[in-house]
Short mmCIF file of C-alpha atoms (C1' of nucleotides) in Angstrom, two decimals:
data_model
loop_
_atom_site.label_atom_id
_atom_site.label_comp_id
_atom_site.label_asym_id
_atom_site.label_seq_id
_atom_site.Cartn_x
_atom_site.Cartn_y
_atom_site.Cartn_z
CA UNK A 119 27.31 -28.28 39.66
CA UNK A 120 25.49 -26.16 36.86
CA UNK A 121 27.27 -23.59 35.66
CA UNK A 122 26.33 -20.08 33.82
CA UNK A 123 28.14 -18.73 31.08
CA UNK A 124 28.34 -15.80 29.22
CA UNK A 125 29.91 -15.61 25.27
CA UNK A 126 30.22 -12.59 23.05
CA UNK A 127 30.18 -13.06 18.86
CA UNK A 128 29.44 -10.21 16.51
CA UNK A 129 26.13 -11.44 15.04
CA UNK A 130 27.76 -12.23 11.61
CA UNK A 131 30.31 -14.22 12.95
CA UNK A 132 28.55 -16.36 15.05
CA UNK A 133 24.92 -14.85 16.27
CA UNK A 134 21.59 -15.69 16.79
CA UNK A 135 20.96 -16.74 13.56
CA UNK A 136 23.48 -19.11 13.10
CA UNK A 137 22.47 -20.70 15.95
CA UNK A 138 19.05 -20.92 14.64
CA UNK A 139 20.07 -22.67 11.33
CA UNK A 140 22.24 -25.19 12.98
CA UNK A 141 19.32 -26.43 15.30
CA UNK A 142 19.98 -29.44 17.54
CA UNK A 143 23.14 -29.58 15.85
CA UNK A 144 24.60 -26.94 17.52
CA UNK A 145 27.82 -24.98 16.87
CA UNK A 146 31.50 -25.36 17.76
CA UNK A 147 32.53 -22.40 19.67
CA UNK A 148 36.30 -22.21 18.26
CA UNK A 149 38.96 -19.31 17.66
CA UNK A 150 39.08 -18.45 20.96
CA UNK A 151 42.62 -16.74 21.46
CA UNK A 152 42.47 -15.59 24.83
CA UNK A 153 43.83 -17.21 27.97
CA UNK A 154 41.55 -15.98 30.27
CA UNK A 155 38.51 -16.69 27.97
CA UNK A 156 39.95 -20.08 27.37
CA UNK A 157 40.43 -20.96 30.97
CA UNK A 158 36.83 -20.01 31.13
CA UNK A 159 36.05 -22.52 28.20
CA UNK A 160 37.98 -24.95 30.23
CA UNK A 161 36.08 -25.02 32.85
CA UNK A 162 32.64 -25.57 30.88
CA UNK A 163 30.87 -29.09 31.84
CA UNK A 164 28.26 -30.25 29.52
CA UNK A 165 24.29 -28.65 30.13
CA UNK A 166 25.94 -25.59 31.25
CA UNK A 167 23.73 -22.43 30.57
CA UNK A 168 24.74 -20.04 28.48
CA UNK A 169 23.75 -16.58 27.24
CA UNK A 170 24.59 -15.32 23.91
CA UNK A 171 25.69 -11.92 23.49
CA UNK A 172 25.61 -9.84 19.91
CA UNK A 173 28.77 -7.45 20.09
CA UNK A 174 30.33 -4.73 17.76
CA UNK A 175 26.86 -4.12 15.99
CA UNK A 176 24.18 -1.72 16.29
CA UNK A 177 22.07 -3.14 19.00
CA UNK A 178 24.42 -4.85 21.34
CA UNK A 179 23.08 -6.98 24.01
CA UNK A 180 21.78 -10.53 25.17
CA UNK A 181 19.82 -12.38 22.51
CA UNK A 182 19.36 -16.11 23.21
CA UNK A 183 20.18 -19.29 25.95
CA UNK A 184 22.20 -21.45 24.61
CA UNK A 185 22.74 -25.11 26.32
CA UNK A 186 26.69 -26.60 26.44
CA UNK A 187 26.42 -29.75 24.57
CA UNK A 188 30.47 -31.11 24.43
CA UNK A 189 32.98 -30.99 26.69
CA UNK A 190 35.72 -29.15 26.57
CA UNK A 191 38.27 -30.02 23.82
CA UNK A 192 41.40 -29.06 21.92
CA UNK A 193 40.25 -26.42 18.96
CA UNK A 194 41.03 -27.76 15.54
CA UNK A 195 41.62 -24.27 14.19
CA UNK A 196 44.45 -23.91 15.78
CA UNK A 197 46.22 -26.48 14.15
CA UNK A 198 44.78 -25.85 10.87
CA UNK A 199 47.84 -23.77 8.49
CA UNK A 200 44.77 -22.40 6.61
CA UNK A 201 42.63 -20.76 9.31
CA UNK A 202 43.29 -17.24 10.88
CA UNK A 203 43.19 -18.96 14.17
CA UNK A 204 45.95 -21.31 13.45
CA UNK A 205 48.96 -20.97 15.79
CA UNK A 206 51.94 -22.80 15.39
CA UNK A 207 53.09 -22.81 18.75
CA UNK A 208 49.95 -25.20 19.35
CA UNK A 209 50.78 -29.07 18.55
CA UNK A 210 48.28 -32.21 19.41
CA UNK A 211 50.52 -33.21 21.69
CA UNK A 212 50.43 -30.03 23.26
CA UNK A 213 47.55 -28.29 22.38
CA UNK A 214 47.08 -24.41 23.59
CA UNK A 215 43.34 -23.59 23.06
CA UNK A 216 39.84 -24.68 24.08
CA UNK A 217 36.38 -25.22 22.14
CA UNK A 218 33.17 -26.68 22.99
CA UNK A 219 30.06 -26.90 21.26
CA UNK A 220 26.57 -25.17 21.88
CA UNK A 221 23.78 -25.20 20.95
CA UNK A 222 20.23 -22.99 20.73
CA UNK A 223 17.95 -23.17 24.07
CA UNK A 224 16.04 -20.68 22.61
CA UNK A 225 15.83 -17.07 21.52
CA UNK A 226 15.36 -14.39 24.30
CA UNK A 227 12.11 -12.74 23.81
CA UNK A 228 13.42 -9.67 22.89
CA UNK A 229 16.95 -8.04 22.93
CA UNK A 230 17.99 -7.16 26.53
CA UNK A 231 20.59 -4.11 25.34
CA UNK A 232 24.08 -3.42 26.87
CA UNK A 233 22.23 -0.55 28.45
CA UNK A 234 19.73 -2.51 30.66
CA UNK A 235 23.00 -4.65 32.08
CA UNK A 236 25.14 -1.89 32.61
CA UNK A 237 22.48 0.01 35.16
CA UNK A 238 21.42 -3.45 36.91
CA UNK A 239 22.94 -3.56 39.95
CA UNK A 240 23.37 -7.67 39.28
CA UNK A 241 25.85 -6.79 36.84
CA UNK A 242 27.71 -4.10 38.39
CA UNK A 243 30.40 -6.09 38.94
CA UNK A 244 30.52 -7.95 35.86
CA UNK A 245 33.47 -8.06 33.32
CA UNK A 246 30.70 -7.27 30.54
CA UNK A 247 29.84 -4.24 32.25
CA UNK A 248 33.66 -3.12 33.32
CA UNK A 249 35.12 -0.21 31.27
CA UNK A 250 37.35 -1.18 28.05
CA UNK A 251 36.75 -4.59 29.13
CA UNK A 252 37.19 -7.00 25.88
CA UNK A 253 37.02 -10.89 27.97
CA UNK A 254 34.79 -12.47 25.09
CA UNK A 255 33.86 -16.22 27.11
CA UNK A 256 32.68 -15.23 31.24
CA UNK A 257 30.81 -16.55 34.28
CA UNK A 258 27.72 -15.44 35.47
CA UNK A 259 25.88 -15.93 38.85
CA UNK A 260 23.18 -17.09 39.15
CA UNK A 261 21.23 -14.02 40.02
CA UNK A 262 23.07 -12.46 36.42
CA UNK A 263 21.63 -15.26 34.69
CA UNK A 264 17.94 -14.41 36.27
CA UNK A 265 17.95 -11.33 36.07
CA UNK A 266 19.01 -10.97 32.17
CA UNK A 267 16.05 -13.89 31.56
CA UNK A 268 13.89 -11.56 33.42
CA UNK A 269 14.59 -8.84 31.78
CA UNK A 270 14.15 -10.30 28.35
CA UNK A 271 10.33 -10.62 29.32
CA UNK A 272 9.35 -7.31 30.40
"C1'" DG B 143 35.18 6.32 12.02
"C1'" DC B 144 37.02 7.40 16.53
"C1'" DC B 145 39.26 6.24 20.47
"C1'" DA B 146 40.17 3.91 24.94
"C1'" DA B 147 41.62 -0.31 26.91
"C1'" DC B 148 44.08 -4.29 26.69
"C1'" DG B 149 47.06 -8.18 25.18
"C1'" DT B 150 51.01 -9.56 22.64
"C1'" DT B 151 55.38 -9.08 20.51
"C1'" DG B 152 60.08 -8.24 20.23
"C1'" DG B 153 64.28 -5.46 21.03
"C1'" DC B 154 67.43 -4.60 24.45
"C1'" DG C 9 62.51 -8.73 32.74
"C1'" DC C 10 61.28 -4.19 31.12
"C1'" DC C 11 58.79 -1.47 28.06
"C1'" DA C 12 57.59 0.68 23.68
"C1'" DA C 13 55.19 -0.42 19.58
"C1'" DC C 14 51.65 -2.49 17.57
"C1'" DG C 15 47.28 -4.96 16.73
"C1'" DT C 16 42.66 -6.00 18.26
"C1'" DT C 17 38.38 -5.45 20.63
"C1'" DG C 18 34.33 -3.14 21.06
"C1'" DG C 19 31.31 0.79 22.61
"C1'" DC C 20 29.78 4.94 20.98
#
DNA sequence: GCCAACGTTGGC
DNA sequence: GCCAACGTTGGC
């Protein structure tokens, strides 16, 4: 069953653009430190769909598809004494957080802005749109995922 | 830069 | 197990 995703980076962390570089290659999305995002990440199956989100910037909104290419597996950054997302608590054995990797289905053709979402009635009930709400990884319907494409062409 | 909303931590 | 303090996220 085909799942649709949502994931929020600020676009110098992890945006558009990096996805652009890295191509077919894709990107690991790591340094997740949230249980409800991970549990999210958890539940990802390969050829997912995915929208990318640009957050904590200037002009915040959807930017790109992006295709799940991995499936779900233990971060390395956690265990890694050198990374801000290592946690100590988190042991091979008994590992506590989630990455997979994804990759660029392409670029939206322009930038559907926070705005647009938050007065579609498809995302009225969506976490993205919810007040103070901070969940980084998150479902979307089907109709969410239609309607931002759509949106991204008009 | 401000501030609201959360999640996490740690004392008790 | 409660709850205050603190840190972080993220829109504006």
């Amino acid at each position: 069953m085909m799942s649709y995703w949502l994931v929020k980076s600020e676009p110098e962390e992890c945006g558009l653009s990096h996805f652009l570089a890295a191509g077919q290659r894709g990107i690991p999305w790591d340094g997740v430190r949230n249980y409800q995002a991970r549990n999210f990440l958890r539940d990802m199956q390969v050829d997912d769909s995915v929208l990318l989100y640009h957050s904590s910037c200037r002009d915040v909104g959807l930017v790109g598809t992006l295709r799940v290419t991995s499936d779900p597996y233990p971060d390395p950054l956690q265990f890694d004494v050198s990374s801000r997302y290592f946690d100590a608590k988190a042991t091979p054995e008994n590992p506590r957080w989630t990455a997979v990797n994804l990759s660029l289905l392409a670029p939206l053709a322009r930038l559907v802005p926070l705005s647009e979402l938050k007065s579609s009635l498809a995302f009225a009930d969506s976490p993205l749109t919810a007040k103070g709400a901070r969940l980084s990884v998150m479902p979307l319907t089907r109709i969410q995922w239609q309607v931002a494409c759509q949106l991204a062409e008009n």
